[in-house]
mmCIF file of C-alpha atoms in Angstrom:
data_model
loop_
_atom_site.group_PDB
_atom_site.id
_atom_site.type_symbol
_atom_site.label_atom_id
_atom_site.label_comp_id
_atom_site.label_asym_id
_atom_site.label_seq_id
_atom_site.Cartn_x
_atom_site.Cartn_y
_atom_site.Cartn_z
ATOM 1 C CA UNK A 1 157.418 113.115 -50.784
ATOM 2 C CA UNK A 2 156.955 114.216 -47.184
ATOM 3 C CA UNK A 3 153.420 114.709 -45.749
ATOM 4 C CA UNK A 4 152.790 118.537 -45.917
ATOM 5 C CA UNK A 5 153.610 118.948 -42.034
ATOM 6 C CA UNK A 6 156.554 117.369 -42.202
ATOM 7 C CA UNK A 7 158.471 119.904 -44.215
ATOM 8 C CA UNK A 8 160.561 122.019 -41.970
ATOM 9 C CA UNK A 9 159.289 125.523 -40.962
ATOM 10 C CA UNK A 10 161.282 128.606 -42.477
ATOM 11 C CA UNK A 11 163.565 129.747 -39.399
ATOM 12 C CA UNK A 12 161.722 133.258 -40.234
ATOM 13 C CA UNK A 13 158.967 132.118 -38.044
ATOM 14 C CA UNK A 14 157.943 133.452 -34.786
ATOM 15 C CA UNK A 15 158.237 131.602 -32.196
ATOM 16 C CA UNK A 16 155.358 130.052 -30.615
ATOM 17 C CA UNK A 17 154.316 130.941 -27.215
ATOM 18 C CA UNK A 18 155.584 128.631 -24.496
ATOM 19 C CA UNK A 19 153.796 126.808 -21.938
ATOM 20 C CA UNK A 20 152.945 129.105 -18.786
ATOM 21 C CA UNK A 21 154.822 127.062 -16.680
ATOM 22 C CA UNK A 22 152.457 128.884 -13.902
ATOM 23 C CA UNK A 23 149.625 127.390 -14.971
ATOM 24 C CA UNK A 24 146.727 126.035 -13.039
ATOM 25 C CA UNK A 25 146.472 121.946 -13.289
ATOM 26 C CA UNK A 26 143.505 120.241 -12.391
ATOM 27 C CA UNK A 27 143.123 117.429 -10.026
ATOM 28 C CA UNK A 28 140.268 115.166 -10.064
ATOM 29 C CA UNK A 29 138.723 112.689 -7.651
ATOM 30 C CA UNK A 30 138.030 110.133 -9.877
ATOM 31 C CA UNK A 31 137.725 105.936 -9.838
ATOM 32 C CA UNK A 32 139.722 105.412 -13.426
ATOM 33 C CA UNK A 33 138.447 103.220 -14.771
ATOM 34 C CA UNK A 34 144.207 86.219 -32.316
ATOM 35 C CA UNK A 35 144.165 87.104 -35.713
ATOM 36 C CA UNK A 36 147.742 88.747 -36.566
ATOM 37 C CA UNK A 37 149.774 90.253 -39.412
ATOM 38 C CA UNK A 38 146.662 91.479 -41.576
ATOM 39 C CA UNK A 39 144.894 94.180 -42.165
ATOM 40 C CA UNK A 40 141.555 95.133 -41.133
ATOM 41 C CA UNK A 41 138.555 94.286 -42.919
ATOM 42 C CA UNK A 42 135.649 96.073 -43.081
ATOM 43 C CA UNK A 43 132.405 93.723 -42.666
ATOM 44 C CA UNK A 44 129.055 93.591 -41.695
ATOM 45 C CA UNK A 45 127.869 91.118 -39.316
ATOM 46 C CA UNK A 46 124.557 90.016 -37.730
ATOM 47 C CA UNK A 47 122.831 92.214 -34.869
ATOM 48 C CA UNK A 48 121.698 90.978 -31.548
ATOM 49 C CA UNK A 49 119.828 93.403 -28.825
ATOM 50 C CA UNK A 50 121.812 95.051 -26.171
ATOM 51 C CA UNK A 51 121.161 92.675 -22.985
ATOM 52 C CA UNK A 52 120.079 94.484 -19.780
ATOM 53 C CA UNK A 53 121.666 91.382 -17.881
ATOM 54 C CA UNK A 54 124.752 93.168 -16.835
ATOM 55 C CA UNK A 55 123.064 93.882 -13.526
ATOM 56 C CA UNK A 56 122.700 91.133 -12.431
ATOM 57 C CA UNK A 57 126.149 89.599 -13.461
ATOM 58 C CA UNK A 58 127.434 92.798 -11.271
ATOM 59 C CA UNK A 59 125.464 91.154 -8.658
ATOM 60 C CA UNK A 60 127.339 87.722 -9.065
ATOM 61 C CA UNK A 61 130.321 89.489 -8.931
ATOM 62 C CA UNK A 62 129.437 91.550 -5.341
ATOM 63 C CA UNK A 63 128.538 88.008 -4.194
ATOM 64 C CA UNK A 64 131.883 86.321 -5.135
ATOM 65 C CA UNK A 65 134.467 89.474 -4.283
ATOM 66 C CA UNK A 66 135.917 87.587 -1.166
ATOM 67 C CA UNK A 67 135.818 84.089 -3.060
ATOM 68 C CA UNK A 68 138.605 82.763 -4.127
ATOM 69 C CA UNK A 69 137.196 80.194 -7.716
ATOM 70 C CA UNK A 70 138.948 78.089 -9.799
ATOM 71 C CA UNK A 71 139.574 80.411 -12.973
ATOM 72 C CA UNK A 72 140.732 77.616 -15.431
ATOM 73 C CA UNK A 73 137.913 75.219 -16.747
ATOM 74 C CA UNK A 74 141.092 73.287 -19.025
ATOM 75 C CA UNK A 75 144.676 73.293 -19.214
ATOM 76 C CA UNK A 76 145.406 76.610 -20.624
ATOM 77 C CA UNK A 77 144.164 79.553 -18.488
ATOM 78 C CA UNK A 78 144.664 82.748 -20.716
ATOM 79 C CA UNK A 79 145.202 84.844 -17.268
ATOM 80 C CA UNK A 80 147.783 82.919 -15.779
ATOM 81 C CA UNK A 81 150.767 85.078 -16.738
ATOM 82 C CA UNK A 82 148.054 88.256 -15.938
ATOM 83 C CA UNK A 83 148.131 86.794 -12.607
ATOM 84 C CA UNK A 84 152.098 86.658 -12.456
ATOM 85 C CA UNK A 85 152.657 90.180 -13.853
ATOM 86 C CA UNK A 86 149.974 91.942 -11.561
ATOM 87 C CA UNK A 87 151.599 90.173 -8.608
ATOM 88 C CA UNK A 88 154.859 91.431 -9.826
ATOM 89 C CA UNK A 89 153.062 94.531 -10.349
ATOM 90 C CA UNK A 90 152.320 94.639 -6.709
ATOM 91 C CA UNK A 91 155.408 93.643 -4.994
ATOM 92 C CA UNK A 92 157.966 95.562 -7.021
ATOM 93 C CA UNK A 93 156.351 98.615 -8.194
ATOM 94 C CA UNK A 94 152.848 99.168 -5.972
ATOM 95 C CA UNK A 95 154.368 98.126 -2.385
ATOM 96 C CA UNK A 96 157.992 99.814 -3.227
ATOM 97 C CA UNK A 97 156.485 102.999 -4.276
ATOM 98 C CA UNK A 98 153.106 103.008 -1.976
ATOM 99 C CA UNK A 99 152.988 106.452 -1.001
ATOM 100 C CA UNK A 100 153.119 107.325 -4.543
ATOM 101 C CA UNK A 101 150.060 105.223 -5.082
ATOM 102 C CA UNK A 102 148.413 106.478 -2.086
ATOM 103 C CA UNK A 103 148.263 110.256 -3.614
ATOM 104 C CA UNK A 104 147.513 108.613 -7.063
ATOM 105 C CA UNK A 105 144.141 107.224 -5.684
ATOM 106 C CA UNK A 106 143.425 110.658 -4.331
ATOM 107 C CA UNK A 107 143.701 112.569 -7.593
ATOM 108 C CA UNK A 108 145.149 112.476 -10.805
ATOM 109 C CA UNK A 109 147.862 115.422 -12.380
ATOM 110 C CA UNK A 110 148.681 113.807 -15.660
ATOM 111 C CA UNK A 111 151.501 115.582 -18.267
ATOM 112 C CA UNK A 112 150.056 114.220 -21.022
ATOM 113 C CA UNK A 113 146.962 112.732 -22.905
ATOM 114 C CA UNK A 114 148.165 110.030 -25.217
ATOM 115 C CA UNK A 115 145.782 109.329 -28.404
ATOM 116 C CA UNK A 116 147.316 105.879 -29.525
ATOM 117 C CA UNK A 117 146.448 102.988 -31.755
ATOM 118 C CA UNK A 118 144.405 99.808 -30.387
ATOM 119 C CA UNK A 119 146.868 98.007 -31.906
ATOM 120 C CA UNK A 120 148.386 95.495 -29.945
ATOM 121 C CA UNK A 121 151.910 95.828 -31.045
ATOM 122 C CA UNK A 122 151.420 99.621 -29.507
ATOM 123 C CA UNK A 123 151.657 100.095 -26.122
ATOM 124 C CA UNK A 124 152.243 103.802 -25.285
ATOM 125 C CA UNK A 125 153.021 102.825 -21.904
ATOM 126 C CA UNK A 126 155.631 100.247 -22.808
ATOM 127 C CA UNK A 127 157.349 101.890 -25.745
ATOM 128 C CA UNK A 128 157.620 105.562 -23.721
ATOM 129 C CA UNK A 129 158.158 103.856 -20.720
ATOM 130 C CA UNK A 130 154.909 105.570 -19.305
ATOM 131 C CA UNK A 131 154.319 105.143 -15.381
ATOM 132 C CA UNK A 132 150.481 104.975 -13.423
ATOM 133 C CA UNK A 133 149.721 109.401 -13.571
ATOM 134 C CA UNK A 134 152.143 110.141 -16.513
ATOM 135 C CA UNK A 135 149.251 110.040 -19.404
ATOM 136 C CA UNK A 136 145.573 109.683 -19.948
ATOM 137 C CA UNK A 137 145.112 107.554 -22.465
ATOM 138 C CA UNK A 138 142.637 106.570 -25.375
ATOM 139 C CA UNK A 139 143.362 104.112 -27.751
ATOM 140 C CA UNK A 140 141.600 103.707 -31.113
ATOM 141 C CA UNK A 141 141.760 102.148 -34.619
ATOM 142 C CA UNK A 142 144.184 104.043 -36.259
ATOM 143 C CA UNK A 143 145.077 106.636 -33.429
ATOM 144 C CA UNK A 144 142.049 108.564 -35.327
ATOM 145 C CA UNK A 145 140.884 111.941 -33.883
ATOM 146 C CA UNK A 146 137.300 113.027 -35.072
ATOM 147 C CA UNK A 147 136.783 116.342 -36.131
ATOM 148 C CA UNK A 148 134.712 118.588 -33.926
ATOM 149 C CA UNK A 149 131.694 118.171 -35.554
ATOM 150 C CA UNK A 150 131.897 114.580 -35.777
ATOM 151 C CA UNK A 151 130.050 114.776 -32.181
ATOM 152 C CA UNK A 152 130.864 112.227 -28.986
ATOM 153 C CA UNK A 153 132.741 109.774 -29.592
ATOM 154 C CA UNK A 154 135.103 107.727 -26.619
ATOM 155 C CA UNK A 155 138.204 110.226 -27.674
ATOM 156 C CA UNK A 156 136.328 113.290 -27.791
ATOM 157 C CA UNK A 157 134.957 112.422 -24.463
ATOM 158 C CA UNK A 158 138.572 111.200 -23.293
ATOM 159 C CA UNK A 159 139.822 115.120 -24.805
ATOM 160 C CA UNK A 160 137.521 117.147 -23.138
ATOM 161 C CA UNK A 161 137.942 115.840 -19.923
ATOM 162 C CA UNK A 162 141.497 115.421 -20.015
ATOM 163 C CA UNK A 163 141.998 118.875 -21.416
ATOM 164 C CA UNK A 164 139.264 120.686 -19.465
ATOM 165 C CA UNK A 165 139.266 119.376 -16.635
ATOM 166 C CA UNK A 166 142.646 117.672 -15.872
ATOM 167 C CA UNK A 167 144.269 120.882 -17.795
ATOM 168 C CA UNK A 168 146.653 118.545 -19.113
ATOM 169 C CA UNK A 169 149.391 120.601 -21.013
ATOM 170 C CA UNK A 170 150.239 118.080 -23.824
ATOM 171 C CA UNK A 171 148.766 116.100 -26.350
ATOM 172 C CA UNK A 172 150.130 113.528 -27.983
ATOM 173 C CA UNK A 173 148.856 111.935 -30.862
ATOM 174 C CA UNK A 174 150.648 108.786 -31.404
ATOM 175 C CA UNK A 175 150.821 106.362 -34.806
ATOM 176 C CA UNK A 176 152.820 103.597 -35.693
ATOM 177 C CA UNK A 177 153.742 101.135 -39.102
ATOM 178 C CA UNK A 178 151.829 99.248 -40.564
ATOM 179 C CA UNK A 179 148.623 99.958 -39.058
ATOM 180 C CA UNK A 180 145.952 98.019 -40.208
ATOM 181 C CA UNK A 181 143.479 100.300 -39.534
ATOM 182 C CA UNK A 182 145.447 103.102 -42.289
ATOM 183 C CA UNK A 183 145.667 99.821 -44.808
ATOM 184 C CA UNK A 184 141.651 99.633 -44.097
ATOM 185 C CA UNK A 185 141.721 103.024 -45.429
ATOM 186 C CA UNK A 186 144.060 103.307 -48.058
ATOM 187 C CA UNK A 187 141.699 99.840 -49.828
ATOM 188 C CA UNK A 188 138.538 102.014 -49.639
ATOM 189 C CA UNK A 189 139.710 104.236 -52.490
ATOM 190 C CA UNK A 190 138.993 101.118 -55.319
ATOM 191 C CA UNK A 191 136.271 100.029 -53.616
ATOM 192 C CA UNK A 192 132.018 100.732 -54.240
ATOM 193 C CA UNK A 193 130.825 101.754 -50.719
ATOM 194 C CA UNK A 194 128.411 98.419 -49.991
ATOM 195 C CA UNK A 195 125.770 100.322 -47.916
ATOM 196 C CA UNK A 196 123.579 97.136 -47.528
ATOM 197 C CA UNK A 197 126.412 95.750 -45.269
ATOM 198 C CA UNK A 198 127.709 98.376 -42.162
ATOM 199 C CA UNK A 199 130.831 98.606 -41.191
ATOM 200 C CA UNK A 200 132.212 99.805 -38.048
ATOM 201 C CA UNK A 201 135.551 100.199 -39.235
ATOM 202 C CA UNK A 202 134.646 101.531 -42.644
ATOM 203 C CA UNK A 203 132.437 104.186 -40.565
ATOM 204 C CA UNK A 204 135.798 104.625 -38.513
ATOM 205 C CA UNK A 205 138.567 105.255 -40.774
ATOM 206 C CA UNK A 206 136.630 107.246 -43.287
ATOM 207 C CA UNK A 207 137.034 109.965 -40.568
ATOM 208 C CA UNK A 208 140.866 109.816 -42.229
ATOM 209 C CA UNK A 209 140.211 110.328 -45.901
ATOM 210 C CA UNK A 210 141.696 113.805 -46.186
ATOM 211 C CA UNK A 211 144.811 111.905 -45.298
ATOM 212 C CA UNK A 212 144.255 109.613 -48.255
ATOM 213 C CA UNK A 213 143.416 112.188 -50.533
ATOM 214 C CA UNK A 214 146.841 113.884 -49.372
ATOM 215 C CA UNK A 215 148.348 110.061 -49.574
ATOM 216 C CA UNK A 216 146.717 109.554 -53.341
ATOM 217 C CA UNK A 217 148.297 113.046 -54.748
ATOM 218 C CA UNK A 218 151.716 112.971 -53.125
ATOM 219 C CA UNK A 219 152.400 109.421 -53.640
ATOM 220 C CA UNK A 220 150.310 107.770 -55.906
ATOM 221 C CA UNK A 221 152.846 106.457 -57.901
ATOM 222 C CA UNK A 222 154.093 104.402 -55.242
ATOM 223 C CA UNK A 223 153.489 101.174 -54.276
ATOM 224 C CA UNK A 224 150.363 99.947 -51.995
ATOM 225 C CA UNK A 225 152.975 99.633 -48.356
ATOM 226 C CA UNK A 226 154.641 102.775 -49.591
ATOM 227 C CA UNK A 227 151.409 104.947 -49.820
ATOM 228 C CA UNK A 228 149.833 102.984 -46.200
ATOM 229 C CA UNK A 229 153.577 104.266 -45.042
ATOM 230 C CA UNK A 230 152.897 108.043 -45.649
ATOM 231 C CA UNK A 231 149.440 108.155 -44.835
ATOM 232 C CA UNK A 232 150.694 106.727 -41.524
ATOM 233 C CA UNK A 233 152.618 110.194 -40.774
ATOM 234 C CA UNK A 234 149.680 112.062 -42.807
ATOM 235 C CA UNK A 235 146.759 110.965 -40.682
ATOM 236 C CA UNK A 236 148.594 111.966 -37.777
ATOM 237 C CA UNK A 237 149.098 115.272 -39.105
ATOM 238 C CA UNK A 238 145.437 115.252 -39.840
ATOM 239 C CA UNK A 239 144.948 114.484 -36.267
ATOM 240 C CA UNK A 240 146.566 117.562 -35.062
ATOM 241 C CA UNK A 241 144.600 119.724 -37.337
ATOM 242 C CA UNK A 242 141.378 118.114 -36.149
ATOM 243 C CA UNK A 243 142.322 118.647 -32.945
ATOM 244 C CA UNK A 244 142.491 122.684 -33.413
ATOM 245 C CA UNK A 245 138.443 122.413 -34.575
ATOM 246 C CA UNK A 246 137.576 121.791 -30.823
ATOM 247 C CA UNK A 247 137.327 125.160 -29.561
ATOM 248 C CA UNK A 248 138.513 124.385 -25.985
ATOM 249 C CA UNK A 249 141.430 123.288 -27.592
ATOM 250 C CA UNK A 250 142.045 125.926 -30.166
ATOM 251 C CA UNK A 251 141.555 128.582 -27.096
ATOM 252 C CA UNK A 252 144.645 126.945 -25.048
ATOM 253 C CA UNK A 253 146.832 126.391 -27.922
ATOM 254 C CA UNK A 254 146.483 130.122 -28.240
ATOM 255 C CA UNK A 255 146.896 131.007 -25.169
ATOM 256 C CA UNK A 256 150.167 128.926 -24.872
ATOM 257 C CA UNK A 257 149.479 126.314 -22.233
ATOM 258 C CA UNK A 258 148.615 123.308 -24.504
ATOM 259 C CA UNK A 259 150.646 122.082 -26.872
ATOM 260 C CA UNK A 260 149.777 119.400 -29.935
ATOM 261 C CA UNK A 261 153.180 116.637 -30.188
ATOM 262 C CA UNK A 262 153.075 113.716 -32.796
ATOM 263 C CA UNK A 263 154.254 110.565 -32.373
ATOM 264 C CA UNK A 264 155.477 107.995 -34.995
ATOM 265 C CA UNK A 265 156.331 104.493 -33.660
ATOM 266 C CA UNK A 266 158.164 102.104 -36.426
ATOM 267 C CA UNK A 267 158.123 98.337 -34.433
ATOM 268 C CA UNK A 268 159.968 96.966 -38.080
ATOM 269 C CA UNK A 269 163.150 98.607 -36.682
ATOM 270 C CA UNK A 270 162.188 100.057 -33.118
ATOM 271 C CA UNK A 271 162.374 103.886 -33.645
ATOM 272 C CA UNK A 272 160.499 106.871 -32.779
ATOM 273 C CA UNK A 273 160.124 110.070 -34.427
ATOM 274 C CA UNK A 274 158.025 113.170 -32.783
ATOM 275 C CA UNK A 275 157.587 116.677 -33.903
ATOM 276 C CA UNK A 276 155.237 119.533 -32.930
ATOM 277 C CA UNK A 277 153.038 121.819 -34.466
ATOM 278 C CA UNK A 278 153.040 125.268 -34.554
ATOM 279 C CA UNK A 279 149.891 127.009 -35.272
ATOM 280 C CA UNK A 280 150.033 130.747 -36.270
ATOM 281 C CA UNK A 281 146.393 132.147 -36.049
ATOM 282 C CA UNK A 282 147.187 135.562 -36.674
ATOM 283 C CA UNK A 283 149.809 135.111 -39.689
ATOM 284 C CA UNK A 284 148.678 136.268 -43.165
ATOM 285 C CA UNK A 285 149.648 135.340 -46.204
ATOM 286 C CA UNK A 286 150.834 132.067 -45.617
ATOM 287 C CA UNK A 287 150.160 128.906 -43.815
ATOM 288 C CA UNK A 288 149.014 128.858 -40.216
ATOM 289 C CA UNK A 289 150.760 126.068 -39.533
ATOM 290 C CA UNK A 290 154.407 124.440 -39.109
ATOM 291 C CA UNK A 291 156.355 121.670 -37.264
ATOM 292 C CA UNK A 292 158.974 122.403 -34.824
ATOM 293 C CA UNK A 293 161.332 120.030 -32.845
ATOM 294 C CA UNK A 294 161.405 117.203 -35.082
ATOM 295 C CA UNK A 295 163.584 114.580 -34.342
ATOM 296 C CA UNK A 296 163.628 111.041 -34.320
ATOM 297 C CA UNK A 297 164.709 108.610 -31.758
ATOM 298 C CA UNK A 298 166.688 105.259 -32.858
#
């Protein structure tokens, strides 16, 4: 069974309003800033004291900004290809394009603000081709966004400014296969919650049990990868609801110059799928909410 979003909208529907393509954008001034193939686990871990040390390691590094050191202590240096791609970097994209990248240090106009998975497979700006001022981006375990009330978090920050302030006029929630952190969630549901041992990631994904609830009744019967494979698509879903709680965004979605696009990235065969939502505020009687413009790239 589908995720509830992902059943098409009746064609009775009104359309939603569309982007004013007059609309104000913002421009900012501002300086921007090994294990594999398993799931993540949720465990505790010692604590240590936040050091206030990094001051004076900025210090070593205002001391040794025209230095040129010897990076590698052994044979393998870990930034030697770094090296090779940011000087490829620099001669065939910064140089060749360096007016572009003039303006680009003067201010930002983004189109979109991408809400991705850490993952490392998942590089929004590799698989969508993404170029420096396209998207803002925030990446997270399990492209996860936190109700309203949830309070700050690094993509609630990352939202309000890139929605407020940058005025972007898309967001794009974007999840992929077999996410670890969406296996992390799916294991929680036969598991005691150990509260002598915190869990950053436990604490994390639990922001995506609706989605498992949704996962539990629609396809319980399947098997464990099945189930991870629809709450994939249903967290993302749950995303874009979330993402109507903030009022900011709820206003502009309303107003018809922000729209809410999902993502689904499948690296097992290399396709993409997107859709949109609609969101109906004033409809009665039914649901306030639909997808539109589904369709899946391969």
């Amino acid at each position: 069974m589908a995720p509830a979003l992902l059943r098409p909208a009746s064609p009775r529907l009104p359309a939603p309003c569309a982007a004013d393509s007059g609309r104000s954008r913002g421009t900012v001034s501002i300086a921007d800033s090994r294990a594999r193939g398993v799931a993540l686990r949720a465990g505790g871990s010692g604590r240590t004291k936040a050091s206030r040390d990094h001051s004076g390691l900025t210090r070593q590094l205002l001391d040794f900004q025209h230095d040129t050191v010897n990076e590698a202590d052994g044979d393998y240096d870990p930034f030697g290809q770094l090296k090779a791609r940011f000087m490829d970097f620099k001669q065939r994209n910064y140089v060749e394009n360096y007016t572009k990248y003039k303006s680009l240090a003067e201010q930002q106009t983004p189109e979109f603000i991408v809400v991705a998975c850490a993952d490392s497979r998942v590089c929004p700006t590799s698989i969508l081709g993404l170029q420096p001022g396209d998207a803002f981006t925030v990446r997270n375990i399990a492209n996860l966004v936190p109700p309203y009330e949830h309070g700050a978090s690094e993509t609630t920050a990352a939202l309000e400014f890139a929605v407020n302030t940058l005025k972007v006029p898309n967001v794009l929630v974007v999840g992929h296969s077999r996410c670890g952190g969406i296996q992390a969630l799916m294991s929680m549901k036969n598991k005691k919650d150990d509260s002598s041992s915190r869990s950053f990631i436990r604490d994390w994904v639990s922001l995506g049990k609706s989605a498992r609830l949704s996962t539990e009744a629609a396809a319980g019967n399947l098997n464990f990868e099945s189930q991870c494979r629809h709450c994939e698509k249903e967290s993302i879903n749950s995303s874009l609801l979330n993402l109507l709680t903030y009022p900011w965004i709820e206003e502009r979605v309303r107003e018809g110059t922000l729209n809410l696009h999902a993502g689904y990235y499948n690296f097992v065969d290399c396709t993409f799928e997107k859709w949109t939502l609609v969101y109906r505020p004033g409809l009665e009687g039914g649901s306030k909410y639909a997808i539109k413009n589904r369709s899946t790239w391969s």
